[in-house]
Amino acid sequence: MFRYFSLLLAFGCVIHPSHGTEVMVKDKDDKLCLYANLMVNFSVSYEAADNKSNTVQFELPANVMSDGSTCEETSSTLLLNFGAGHSWSVKFTANGNVYQADSITFTYNLSDSTIFPKSVSNETVSVTVRPHITDVGMDTCYSCNSKETIQAESVNQTLWNMLIQAFVSNGTQSKNLTTCAADLPTPAPTTHNATTVAPVTNVTTPAPPPTTTPTPTMPTPSTGKYSIKPDDNSTACLLANFGLRIGVKQGEKYEEINLDPNRTTVSGSCGGNSSELVLVSNTMTITLAFTNDTKKFRLQEMNVTATLSSGAAFSEGNSSLSLWEASVGSSYMCNKEQNYTITSQLSVFTFDLQVQPFGVKKGLFSTAEECQMDSENFLVPVAVGVALLVLILIVLLAYFIGRKRNMASGYESF
Ligand SMILES: *[C@@H]1O[C@H](CO)[C@@H](O)[C@H](O)[C@H]1NC(C)=O
Ligand SMILES: *[C@@H]1O[C@H](CO)[C@@H](O)[C@H](O)[C@H]1NC(C)=O
Ligand SMILES: *[C@@H]1O[C@H](CO)[C@@H](O)[C@H](O)[C@H]1NC(C)=O
Ligand SMILES: *[C@@H]1O[C@H](CO)[C@@H](O)[C@H](O)[C@H]1NC(C)=O
Ligand SMILES: *[C@@H]1O[C@H](CO)[C@@H](O)[C@H](O)[C@H]1NC(C)=O
Ligand SMILES: *[C@@H]1O[C@H](CO)[C@@H](O)[C@H](O)[C@H]1NC(C)=O
Ligand SMILES: *[C@@H]1O[C@H](CO)[C@@H](O)[C@H](O)[C@H]1NC(C)=O
Ligand SMILES: *[C@@H]1O[C@H](CO)[C@@H](O)[C@H](O)[C@H]1NC(C)=O
Ligand SMILES: *[C@@H]1O[C@H](CO)[C@@H](O)[C@H](O)[C@H]1NC(C)=O
Ligand SMILES: *[C@@H]1O[C@H](CO)[C@@H](O)[C@H](O)[C@H]1NC(C)=O
Ligand SMILES: *[C@@H]1O[C@H](CO)[C@@H](O)[C@H](O)[C@H]1NC(C)=O
Ligand SMILES: *[C@@H]1O[C@H](CO)[C@@H](O)[C@H](O)[C@H]1NC(C)=O
């Protein structure tokens, strides 16, 4: 019995009781960099001949190709190709001492008549959704046996028996697990030093968010899920999920306030060319106006009124914004923290953002268009260049000052 336990302990992430899809991705040095063992069920509805809507169910096969998967320092992609042009991919990003899955994209080929018999369309369709795989400790394996179903416009995906480790270091899988909340016996462990529940492996509670921002005093705002219905009977016509914080500058003072979704009431309207979302909380009122210019939608106007800690009222707005732009019929998604300058006195920060102000079908988000993450990749070399330039200037300046001083005091410099 003892041997059995110690054997499992020694293998940690590697041994898994399920017969799911197992993939090992190697980096350019041929070292393991991403490990996944999981099960996925798809339920897809599509238009079939004789004007009927068909729904089919199928599993992610055990036999997949992971050729297109990539591992970088802070981002990696698990790309699984299977069957006749179908694929399932997960994007991971690392941030300090945690990593998370940002999005799952499922692409299916409706011309594959073995899966989609009598399909009217022969197109390849993609849906992007956001899984709840967050705050996974670096160098730990994410483990979740419970089922998570993620709904999108015409696809439901059920994930379970998951064991995933992204950003594997030194080619060796971790023996430690980050277990999903659904698997833990109590939904919210209150102490971080809780004794390990499972006898076999170490269970780490999700690590606290990384402290990369210079002002870590304010907690991340909770993510609110807001929706607008045209009338009581129908499904939502506008969907918006985000955590939101405002930063207000008043003279020398700067203050940040989080929007508390639990104390926020939602109202607004949907139209063909403009939609509006109004959020009223105990501390602030935010009005967001979206426009549709036939192909694209964007956030055009934002008004914020707030009560500051001093008791003073604050009101700022901008009606010529062009933010959160995506194609009409899809949604806009940005998981990373964003910082938008609305006016000289008002900044707005968003977290885990996904919005769709037009063309919502069945009350669910459509395929997401993700925000550009390139901007920071572009900024880093620029910042390094500027820093180098400044350094050169300082060295030159020091040289000339030194030279001048030497000459003034009568010494000859060489
Ligand atoms: C997805 O699940 C919802 C809720 O269970 C159900 O109403 C819907 O029909 C499902 N869609 C598909 C494509 O299976
Ligand atoms: C079935 O589809 C055809 C063409 O797509 C259409 O002309 C017809 O009206 C439809 N029939 C019904 C009963 O919806
Ligand atoms: C997954 O799909 C298979 C076949 O479609 C089905 O037998 C099984 O019950 C499904 N499992 C879950 C958890 O939905
Ligand atoms: C989609 O499926 C059809 C039929 O199986 C196949 O001919 C086609 O190459 C597939 N498309 C892609 C992009 O693989
Ligand atoms: C898809 O269907 C359209 C019309 O039904 C046809 O013109 C087109 O060639 C088909 N494309 C493929 C790749 O089969
Ligand atoms: C597992 O976690 C323990 C305690 O958190 C830590 O001391 C140990 O180094 C971790 N082991 C690995 C392989 O990460
Ligand atoms: C489990 O954690 C303890 C201390 O927290 C550590 O001594 C032990 O090595 C860990 N076990 C594994 C398998 O990492
Ligand atoms: C709302 O639903 C009720 C019962 O389902 C129906 O009788 C009524 O016509 C609906 N009203 C609207 C405006 O759709
Ligand atoms: C908001 O309410 C939910 C459920 O009512 C609760 O779980 C959560 O902790 C609350 N969040 C805050 C920030 O109060
Ligand atoms: C967007 O605007 C165009 C042109 O005004 C209109 O045809 C279209 O229906 C609108 N889209 C939605 C989803 O309302
Ligand atoms: C924002 O505030 C301005 C000035 O008070 C007002 O004209 C505008 O209608 C407001 N916009 C929204 C979307 O409420
Ligand atoms: C947000 O952006 C503004 C302007 O770019 C900048 O001054 C401020 O420091 C940023 N705040 C944070 C917390 O990043």
Coordinates of C-alpha atoms and ligand atoms in Angstrom, one line a residue:
M1 CA 0.0 0.0 0.0
F2 CA 2.8 2.4 1.0
R3 CA 4.6 1.6 -2.3
Y4 CA 1.5 2.4 -4.3
F5 CA 1.2 5.8 -2.7
S6 CA 4.8 6.7 -3.1
L7 CA 4.7 5.6 -6.7
L8 CA 1.9 8.0 -7.4
L9 CA 3.6 10.7 -5.5
A10 CA 6.7 10.3 -7.6
F11 CA 4.8 10.7 -10.8
G12 CA 2.5 13.5 -9.8
C13 CA 1.1 15.2 -12.9
V14 CA 2.1 12.2 -15.2
I15 CA -0.2 9.5 -13.9
H16 CA -3.8 10.1 -14.6
P17 CA -6.7 7.7 -14.3
S18 CA -8.7 8.8 -17.3
H19 CA -8.4 7.7 -20.9
G20 CA -8.7 11.2 -22.3
T21 CA -6.7 12.9 -25.0
E22 CA -3.0 13.1 -23.9
V23 CA -0.6 15.5 -25.5
M24 CA 3.0 16.4 -24.8
V25 CA 4.3 19.5 -26.6
K26 CA 8.1 19.9 -26.9
D27 CA 10.0 23.2 -27.4
K28 CA 12.8 23.8 -29.9
D29 CA 15.3 22.1 -27.5
D30 CA 13.1 19.0 -27.6
K31 CA 12.1 19.5 -24.0
L32 CA 8.6 19.1 -22.7
C33 CA 7.0 22.5 -22.4
L34 CA 3.3 21.8 -22.3
Y35 CA 1.4 18.8 -21.1
A36 CA -2.3 18.1 -21.4
N37 CA -4.6 15.2 -20.6
L38 CA -8.2 16.0 -20.8
M39 CA -11.6 15.1 -22.2
V40 CA -13.9 17.4 -24.2
N41 CA -17.4 16.8 -25.5
F42 CA -18.8 19.0 -28.2
S43 CA -22.4 19.7 -28.9
V44 CA -22.9 21.5 -32.2
S45 CA -26.1 22.7 -33.8
Y46 CA -26.1 23.4 -37.5
E47 CA -28.5 23.9 -40.4
A48 CA -29.3 20.7 -42.2
A49 CA -31.1 20.1 -45.5
D50 CA -34.9 20.0 -45.2
N51 CA -34.6 23.3 -43.2
K52 CA -34.0 21.6 -39.9
S53 CA -31.6 22.5 -37.2
N54 CA -29.5 19.4 -36.3
T55 CA -27.6 19.0 -33.1
V56 CA -24.7 16.5 -33.0
Q57 CA -22.5 15.4 -30.1
F58 CA -19.0 14.1 -30.4
E59 CA -15.8 13.8 -28.3
L60 CA -12.4 15.1 -28.8
P61 CA -10.7 12.0 -30.2
A62 CA -7.7 10.4 -28.4
N63 CA -5.8 10.6 -31.6
V64 CA -4.9 14.3 -32.4
M65 CA -2.1 16.1 -34.0
S66 CA -0.4 18.8 -31.9
D67 CA 2.0 20.0 -34.6
G68 CA 1.0 23.7 -34.5
S69 CA 1.3 24.0 -30.8
T70 CA 3.8 26.6 -29.6
C71 CA 5.6 27.5 -26.3
E72 CA 7.0 30.9 -25.7
E73 CA 8.2 32.5 -22.4
T74 CA 4.9 34.0 -21.4
S75 CA 2.5 32.7 -23.9
S76 CA 1.8 29.3 -25.3
T77 CA -0.8 27.6 -27.5
L78 CA -2.0 24.1 -27.4
L79 CA -3.3 23.4 -30.9
L80 CA -5.0 20.0 -31.5
N81 CA -6.0 19.1 -35.1
F82 CA -8.3 16.2 -35.7
G83 CA -10.5 14.6 -38.3
A84 CA -11.2 16.4 -41.6
G85 CA -10.0 19.9 -40.8
H86 CA -11.3 20.3 -37.2
S87 CA -9.2 21.8 -34.5
W88 CA -9.3 22.8 -30.8
S89 CA -6.9 25.2 -29.3
V90 CA -6.2 26.8 -26.0
K91 CA -4.1 30.0 -25.4
F92 CA -2.2 30.3 -22.2
T93 CA -0.4 33.3 -20.8
A94 CA 1.9 33.5 -17.8
N95 CA 2.0 36.5 -15.5
G96 CA 4.4 36.5 -12.6
N97 CA 3.8 33.5 -10.5
V98 CA 0.6 32.4 -12.1
Y99 CA -0.7 31.4 -15.5
Q100 CA -4.1 31.1 -17.1
A101 CA -6.0 29.9 -20.2
D102 CA -7.1 33.1 -22.0
S103 CA -9.3 31.5 -24.7
I104 CA -10.4 28.3 -26.3
T105 CA -11.0 28.3 -30.1
F106 CA -12.9 25.4 -31.6
T107 CA -12.9 25.2 -35.4
Y108 CA -15.2 22.7 -37.2
N109 CA -15.6 21.9 -40.8
L110 CA -19.2 21.6 -41.8
S111 CA -18.3 19.7 -45.0
D112 CA -17.3 16.7 -42.9
S113 CA -20.5 14.7 -43.5
T114 CA -19.4 11.9 -41.1
I115 CA -19.9 14.4 -38.2
F116 CA -22.4 16.9 -39.7
P117 CA -24.6 14.8 -42.0
K118 CA -26.7 16.8 -44.5
S119 CA -25.2 20.1 -43.6
V120 CA -26.4 22.9 -45.8
S121 CA -23.2 24.9 -45.3
N122 CA -19.8 23.6 -46.3
E123 CA -17.9 26.2 -44.4
T124 CA -15.4 26.0 -41.6
V125 CA -16.7 27.7 -38.5
S126 CA -14.7 29.0 -35.5
V127 CA -15.9 29.8 -32.0
T128 CA -13.8 31.4 -29.3
V129 CA -14.8 31.2 -25.7
R130 CA -13.2 31.8 -22.4
P131 CA -12.6 29.0 -19.9
H132 CA -12.4 29.4 -16.2
I133 CA -8.8 28.3 -15.9
T134 CA -7.2 31.1 -14.0
D135 CA -4.6 31.7 -11.2
V136 CA -2.8 28.4 -11.8
G137 CA 0.4 28.5 -9.8
M138 CA 3.5 28.6 -12.0
D139 CA 5.2 25.1 -12.0
T140 CA 2.0 23.4 -11.0
C141 CA -0.3 21.3 -12.9
Y142 CA -4.0 22.4 -13.2
S143 CA -6.3 19.6 -12.2
C144 CA -10.1 19.6 -12.6
N145 CA -12.2 16.4 -12.7
S146 CA -15.4 18.3 -12.5
K147 CA -17.3 19.2 -15.6
E148 CA -17.2 22.7 -17.0
T149 CA -19.6 23.5 -19.8
I150 CA -18.9 26.6 -21.9
Q151 CA -21.7 27.8 -24.1
A152 CA -21.3 29.8 -27.3
E153 CA -23.7 30.7 -30.1
S154 CA -24.2 27.2 -31.5
V155 CA -21.6 25.1 -29.7
N156 CA -21.5 23.8 -26.2
Q157 CA -18.2 22.4 -25.0
T158 CA -17.9 20.3 -21.9
L159 CA -14.4 19.9 -20.4
W160 CA -13.6 17.4 -17.6
N161 CA -10.9 15.1 -16.2
M162 CA -8.4 17.9 -17.0
L163 CA -4.8 17.8 -16.1
I164 CA -2.8 20.6 -17.8
Q165 CA 0.5 22.1 -17.3
A166 CA 1.6 25.0 -19.4
F167 CA 5.1 26.6 -19.0
V168 CA 6.7 23.4 -17.9
S169 CA 10.2 24.3 -16.6
N170 CA 13.3 22.2 -17.4
G171 CA 11.2 19.7 -19.3
T172 CA 9.9 18.1 -16.1
Q173 CA 6.3 18.0 -15.1
S174 CA 5.4 19.4 -11.7
K175 CA 4.4 17.1 -8.9
N176 CA 2.2 19.9 -7.4
L177 CA -1.3 20.5 -8.4
T178 CA -3.6 23.6 -8.5
T179 CA -7.0 22.1 -8.1
C180 CA -10.0 23.8 -9.5
A181 CA -12.6 25.2 -7.0
A182 CA -15.2 22.7 -8.2
D183 CA -13.1 19.8 -7.2
L184 CA -12.4 21.0 -3.7
P185 CA -14.6 19.7 -0.9
T186 CA -15.4 23.2 0.4
P187 CA -16.1 25.8 -2.3
A188 CA -13.9 28.5 -0.8
P189 CA -11.0 27.5 1.4
T190 CA -10.5 30.4 3.9
T191 CA -6.9 29.8 4.9
H192 CA -4.0 29.5 2.5
N193 CA -2.2 27.2 4.9
A194 CA -5.0 24.7 4.8
T195 CA -3.7 21.1 5.3
T196 CA -3.6 19.0 2.2
V197 CA -6.9 17.3 1.6
A198 CA -5.9 14.7 -0.9
P199 CA -3.6 12.0 0.4
V200 CA -1.7 11.6 -2.8
T201 CA -0.4 14.9 -4.0
N202 CA 0.1 18.4 -2.7
V203 CA -2.9 20.7 -3.3
T204 CA -2.0 24.3 -3.6
T205 CA -4.8 26.9 -3.4
P206 CA -4.7 29.2 -6.3
A207 CA -1.8 31.6 -5.9
P208 CA -2.6 35.3 -5.3
P209 CA -2.5 37.6 -8.3
P210 CA 0.9 38.7 -9.3
T211 CA 2.1 42.1 -7.9
T212 CA 3.5 43.5 -11.1
T213 CA 1.6 46.8 -10.8
P214 CA 3.3 49.5 -8.8
T215 CA 0.2 50.1 -6.7
P216 CA -0.9 46.7 -5.4
T217 CA -3.1 48.2 -2.7
M218 CA -6.4 47.9 -4.6
P219 CA -7.8 44.5 -5.2
T220 CA -8.8 43.5 -8.7
P221 CA -12.5 44.4 -9.2
S222 CA -14.8 41.4 -9.4
T223 CA -16.1 40.6 -12.9
G224 CA -19.7 41.7 -13.4
K225 CA -22.0 40.1 -16.0
Y226 CA -24.4 42.7 -17.4
S227 CA -27.1 42.2 -20.0
I228 CA -29.9 44.2 -21.5
K229 CA -33.1 42.7 -22.8
P230 CA -35.4 44.5 -25.2
D231 CA -38.4 43.3 -23.2
D232 CA -39.1 40.9 -20.4
N233 CA -39.9 38.0 -22.7
S234 CA -36.9 38.0 -25.0
T235 CA -33.3 37.0 -24.6
A236 CA -30.5 39.5 -24.2
C237 CA -29.6 41.9 -27.0
L238 CA -26.5 43.3 -25.3
L239 CA -24.0 41.4 -23.2
A240 CA -21.1 42.8 -21.3
N241 CA -18.8 41.0 -18.8
F242 CA -16.0 43.0 -17.1
G243 CA -14.3 44.1 -13.9
L244 CA -14.0 47.8 -13.9
R245 CA -12.0 50.4 -12.0
I246 CA -11.8 54.2 -12.5
G247 CA -8.8 56.4 -11.8
V248 CA -9.7 60.0 -11.1
K249 CA -7.2 62.8 -11.0
Q250 CA -8.3 66.0 -9.1
G251 CA -5.5 68.5 -8.9
E252 CA -2.6 66.7 -7.1
K253 CA -4.8 63.9 -5.8
Y254 CA -5.3 60.6 -7.6
E255 CA -7.9 58.1 -6.5
E256 CA -9.0 54.8 -7.8
I257 CA -12.5 53.2 -7.3
N258 CA -13.6 49.7 -8.2
L259 CA -17.1 49.1 -9.5
D260 CA -18.8 46.5 -7.3
P261 CA -21.0 44.4 -9.6
N262 CA -23.0 43.2 -6.6
R263 CA -24.2 46.8 -5.9
T264 CA -24.7 47.7 -9.5
T265 CA -28.0 48.0 -11.3
V266 CA -28.1 47.7 -15.1
S267 CA -30.2 49.5 -17.7
G268 CA -29.9 50.6 -21.3
S269 CA -31.2 50.0 -24.8
C270 CA -30.3 48.2 -28.0
G271 CA -30.8 49.6 -31.4
G272 CA -29.6 48.8 -34.9
N273 CA -27.1 51.6 -35.0
S274 CA -26.5 52.4 -31.4
S275 CA -26.8 50.6 -28.1
E276 CA -26.3 52.0 -24.6
L277 CA -25.4 50.4 -21.3
V278 CA -25.9 52.3 -18.0
L279 CA -24.4 51.0 -14.8
V280 CA -25.4 52.6 -11.5
S281 CA -23.6 51.6 -8.3
N282 CA -23.5 53.2 -4.9
T283 CA -20.3 55.0 -5.8
M284 CA -20.5 55.7 -9.6
T285 CA -22.7 55.9 -12.7
I286 CA -21.2 54.8 -16.0
T287 CA -22.8 55.3 -19.4
L288 CA -21.4 53.4 -22.3
A289 CA -22.6 54.2 -25.8
F290 CA -21.8 51.8 -28.7
T291 CA -22.2 52.5 -32.4
N292 CA -22.6 50.1 -35.4
D293 CA -21.2 51.4 -38.7
T294 CA -22.5 48.3 -40.7
K295 CA -19.3 46.3 -40.5
K296 CA -17.8 47.2 -37.1
F297 CA -19.0 48.3 -33.7
R298 CA -17.1 50.3 -31.2
L299 CA -17.4 52.1 -27.9
Q300 CA -17.9 55.7 -28.9
E301 CA -18.9 57.4 -25.8
M302 CA -18.3 57.1 -22.1
N303 CA -19.7 59.3 -19.3
V304 CA -18.7 58.7 -15.7
T305 CA -20.0 60.4 -12.6
A306 CA -18.7 59.4 -9.2
T307 CA -18.6 60.4 -5.6
L308 CA -15.0 60.7 -4.4
S309 CA -13.8 59.7 -0.9
S310 CA -13.7 63.4 -0.1
G311 CA -17.4 63.5 -0.8
A312 CA -16.9 65.7 -3.8
A313 CA -18.8 64.8 -7.0
F314 CA -16.9 64.1 -10.2
S315 CA -18.2 64.0 -13.7
E316 CA -16.2 63.5 -16.9
G317 CA -17.0 62.1 -20.3
N318 CA -15.7 61.6 -23.9
S319 CA -17.9 61.2 -26.9
S320 CA -15.2 60.6 -29.5
L321 CA -13.8 57.3 -28.3
S322 CA -13.0 54.4 -30.6
L323 CA -12.5 51.5 -28.3
W324 CA -13.4 47.8 -28.1
E325 CA -13.8 47.6 -31.9
A326 CA -14.9 44.3 -33.5
S327 CA -17.0 43.1 -36.4
V328 CA -20.8 43.3 -36.0
G329 CA -22.0 39.8 -35.2
S330 CA -19.0 39.0 -33.1
S331 CA -17.9 40.0 -29.6
Y332 CA -14.9 41.9 -28.4
M333 CA -12.7 40.2 -25.8
C334 CA -9.7 41.4 -23.7
N335 CA -8.7 39.4 -20.7
K336 CA -5.6 41.3 -19.8
E337 CA -5.9 44.4 -17.6
Q338 CA -6.3 47.4 -19.9
N339 CA -5.8 51.1 -19.0
Y340 CA -7.7 53.6 -21.1
T341 CA -7.3 57.3 -20.9
I342 CA -10.8 58.8 -21.3
T343 CA -10.0 62.4 -20.4
S344 CA -7.0 64.1 -18.7
Q345 CA -8.7 63.5 -15.4
L346 CA -10.2 60.1 -16.0
S347 CA -8.7 56.7 -16.7
V348 CA -10.7 53.5 -16.9
F349 CA -9.2 50.0 -16.2
T350 CA -10.9 46.8 -17.4
F351 CA -10.3 43.2 -16.5
D352 CA -11.6 40.1 -18.2
L353 CA -13.6 42.1 -20.7
Q354 CA -16.0 40.7 -23.2
V355 CA -18.7 42.8 -24.8
Q356 CA -21.3 42.4 -27.6
P357 CA -23.6 45.4 -28.1
F358 CA -25.1 44.2 -31.4
G359 CA -26.4 41.0 -33.0
V360 CA -26.6 38.8 -29.9
K361 CA -28.2 35.5 -30.7
K362 CA -29.9 33.2 -28.1
G363 CA -28.6 35.4 -25.3
L364 CA -25.0 34.1 -25.8
F365 CA -21.8 35.7 -26.9
S366 CA -20.8 35.2 -30.5
T367 CA -17.3 34.4 -31.6
A368 CA -14.8 36.7 -29.9
E369 CA -12.3 39.0 -31.6
E370 CA -9.5 39.4 -29.2
C371 CA -7.6 42.6 -28.4
Q372 CA -4.2 43.1 -29.8
M373 CA -1.5 41.9 -27.5
D374 CA 1.2 43.0 -29.9
S375 CA 1.3 46.5 -28.6
E376 CA 3.4 45.5 -25.6
N377 CA 5.7 43.4 -27.8
F378 CA 6.2 46.5 -29.9
L379 CA 6.7 48.8 -26.9
V380 CA 9.4 46.7 -25.3
P381 CA 12.0 47.2 -28.0
V382 CA 11.1 50.9 -28.2
A383 CA 11.5 51.3 -24.5
V384 CA 14.9 49.5 -24.6
G385 CA 16.0 51.8 -27.5
V386 CA 15.0 54.9 -25.6
A387 CA 16.7 53.7 -22.5
L388 CA 19.9 53.0 -24.4
L389 CA 19.8 56.5 -26.0
V390 CA 19.4 58.2 -22.7
L391 CA 22.3 56.2 -21.3
I392 CA 24.5 57.3 -24.3
L393 CA 23.5 60.9 -23.7
I394 CA 24.4 60.7 -20.0
V395 CA 27.8 59.1 -20.8
L396 CA 28.5 61.8 -23.4
L397 CA 27.4 64.6 -21.0
A398 CA 29.5 63.2 -18.2
Y399 CA 32.5 63.1 -20.5
F400 CA 32.1 66.7 -21.7
I401 CA 31.5 68.0 -18.2
G402 CA 34.5 66.1 -16.9
R403 CA 36.6 67.4 -19.8
K404 CA 35.5 71.0 -19.2
R405 CA 36.3 70.8 -15.5
N406 CA 39.7 69.3 -16.2
M407 CA 40.5 72.1 -18.6
A408 CA 39.2 74.8 -16.2
S409 CA 41.5 73.5 -13.5
G410 CA 44.4 73.6 -15.8
Y411 CA 45.0 69.9 -16.4
E412 CA 45.3 68.7 -20.0
S413 CA 42.9 65.8 -20.8
F414 CA 44.0 63.2 -23.2
Ligands
LIG1 C1 -26.2 24.2 -24.9 O1 -26.8 24.1 -23.6 C2 -27.9 24.8 -23.4 C3 -28.3 24.7 -21.9 O2 -28.2 23.4 -21.5 C4 -29.0 24.3 -24.3 O3 -30.2 25.0 -24.1 C5 -28.6 24.4 -25.8 O4 -29.5 23.8 -26.6 C6 -27.2 23.7 -26.0 N1 -26.8 24.0 -27.3 C7 -26.2 23.0 -28.0 C8 -25.7 23.4 -29.3 O5 -26.1 21.9 -27.6
LIG2 C1 -36.9 25.7 -46.9 O1 -35.8 26.4 -47.4 C2 -36.0 26.9 -48.7 C3 -34.8 27.4 -49.3 O2 -33.8 27.5 -48.3 C4 -37.1 27.9 -48.7 O3 -37.4 28.4 -50.0 C5 -38.4 27.3 -48.1 O4 -39.3 28.3 -47.9 C6 -38.1 26.7 -46.7 N1 -39.2 26.0 -46.2 C7 -39.7 26.2 -45.0 C8 -40.9 25.3 -44.7 O5 -39.2 26.9 -44.2
LIG3 C1 -19.7 12.7 -24.3 O1 -20.1 12.3 -25.5 C2 -20.3 10.9 -25.6 C3 -20.6 10.5 -27.0 O2 -21.2 11.6 -27.7 C4 -21.4 10.5 -24.6 O3 -21.6 9.1 -24.7 C5 -21.0 10.9 -23.2 O4 -22.1 10.7 -22.3 C6 -20.7 12.4 -23.2 N1 -20.2 12.7 -21.9 C7 -20.6 13.9 -21.3 C8 -20.0 14.1 -20.0 O5 -21.3 14.7 -21.8
LIG4 C1 -13.4 19.7 -44.8 O1 -14.0 18.5 -45.1 C2 -14.0 18.1 -46.4 C3 -14.7 16.8 -46.6 O2 -14.2 15.9 -45.6 C4 -12.6 18.1 -46.9 O3 -12.6 17.8 -48.3 C5 -11.9 19.4 -46.7 O4 -10.6 19.4 -47.1 C6 -12.0 19.8 -45.3 N1 -11.5 21.2 -45.1 C7 -10.4 21.4 -44.5 C8 -10.1 22.9 -44.3 O5 -9.7 20.6 -44.0
LIG5 C1 -19.3 25.3 -50.9 O1 -20.6 25.4 -51.4 C2 -20.8 26.4 -52.4 C3 -22.2 26.5 -52.8 O2 -23.0 25.5 -52.2 C4 -19.9 26.0 -53.6 O3 -20.0 26.9 -54.6 C5 -18.5 25.9 -53.2 O4 -17.7 25.4 -54.2 C6 -18.4 24.9 -52.0 N1 -17.0 24.9 -51.5 C7 -16.3 23.9 -51.2 C8 -15.0 24.1 -50.7 O5 -16.8 22.7 -51.3
LIG6 C1 5.5 21.8 -4.3 O1 5.0 22.7 -3.3 C2 5.8 22.7 -2.1 C3 5.1 23.6 -1.1 O2 4.3 24.5 -1.8 C4 7.1 23.3 -2.5 O3 8.0 23.3 -1.4 C5 7.8 22.4 -3.6 O4 9.0 23.0 -4.0 C6 6.9 22.2 -4.7 N1 7.4 21.2 -5.6 C7 7.5 21.4 -6.9 C8 8.0 20.3 -7.7 O5 7.1 22.5 -7.4
LIG7 C1 4.4 18.5 -0.4 O1 4.5 19.6 0.4 C2 5.5 19.4 1.4 C3 5.6 20.7 2.3 O2 4.5 21.5 2.0 C4 6.8 19.1 0.8 O3 7.7 18.8 1.8 C5 6.7 17.9 -0.1 O4 7.9 17.7 -0.8 C6 5.6 18.1 -1.1 N1 5.5 17.0 -1.9 C7 5.7 17.0 -3.2 C8 5.4 15.7 -4.0 O5 6.0 18.0 -3.8
LIG8 C1 -44.6 37.2 -23.7 O1 -44.9 35.8 -23.4 C2 -46.2 35.5 -23.2 C3 -46.3 34.1 -22.7 O2 -45.2 33.3 -23.1 C4 -46.9 35.7 -24.6 O3 -48.3 35.4 -24.5 C5 -46.7 37.2 -25.0 O4 -47.3 37.4 -26.3 C6 -45.3 37.5 -25.0 N1 -45.1 39.0 -25.3 C7 -44.3 39.5 -26.1 C8 -44.2 41.0 -26.2 O5 -43.6 38.8 -26.8
LIG9 C1 -21.1 39.1 -4.8 O1 -22.2 38.2 -4.6 C2 -21.8 36.9 -4.8 C3 -23.0 36.0 -4.7 O2 -24.1 36.7 -4.2 C4 -20.8 36.5 -3.8 O3 -20.4 35.2 -4.0 C5 -19.6 37.4 -3.9 O4 -18.6 37.2 -2.9 C6 -20.0 38.9 -3.8 N1 -18.9 39.7 -4.1 C7 -18.6 40.8 -3.5 C8 -17.4 41.5 -3.9 O5 -19.2 41.2 -2.5
LIG10 C1 -25.8 47.6 -38.2 O1 -26.1 48.7 -39.1 C2 -26.5 48.3 -40.4 C3 -26.7 49.5 -41.2 O2 -27.3 50.5 -40.5 C4 -27.8 47.4 -40.3 O3 -28.1 47.0 -41.6 C5 -27.5 46.2 -39.4 O4 -28.7 45.5 -39.2 C6 -27.0 46.7 -38.0 N1 -26.6 45.5 -37.3 C7 -27.2 45.1 -36.2 C8 -26.7 43.8 -35.6 O5 -28.1 45.7 -35.7
LIG11 C1 -22.7 62.2 -21.8 O1 -22.7 63.5 -21.2 C2 -22.9 64.6 -22.2 C3 -22.8 65.9 -21.5 O2 -23.5 65.9 -20.3 C4 -24.3 64.4 -22.8 O3 -24.6 65.3 -23.8 C5 -24.4 63.0 -23.4 O4 -25.7 62.7 -23.9 C6 -24.0 61.9 -22.4 N1 -23.9 60.7 -23.1 C7 -24.5 59.6 -22.7 C8 -24.3 58.4 -23.6 O5 -25.3 59.6 -21.8
LIG12 C1 -2.6 54.4 -16.9 O1 -2.3 55.2 -18.0 C2 -1.9 56.5 -17.7 C3 -1.7 57.3 -18.9 O2 -1.0 56.5 -19.9 C4 -0.7 56.5 -16.8 O3 -0.3 57.8 -16.4 C5 -1.0 55.7 -15.5 O4 0.2 55.6 -14.8 C6 -1.5 54.3 -15.9 N1 -1.9 53.7 -14.7 C7 -1.5 52.4 -14.4 C8 -2.0 51.9 -13.0 O5 -0.9 51.7 -15.1

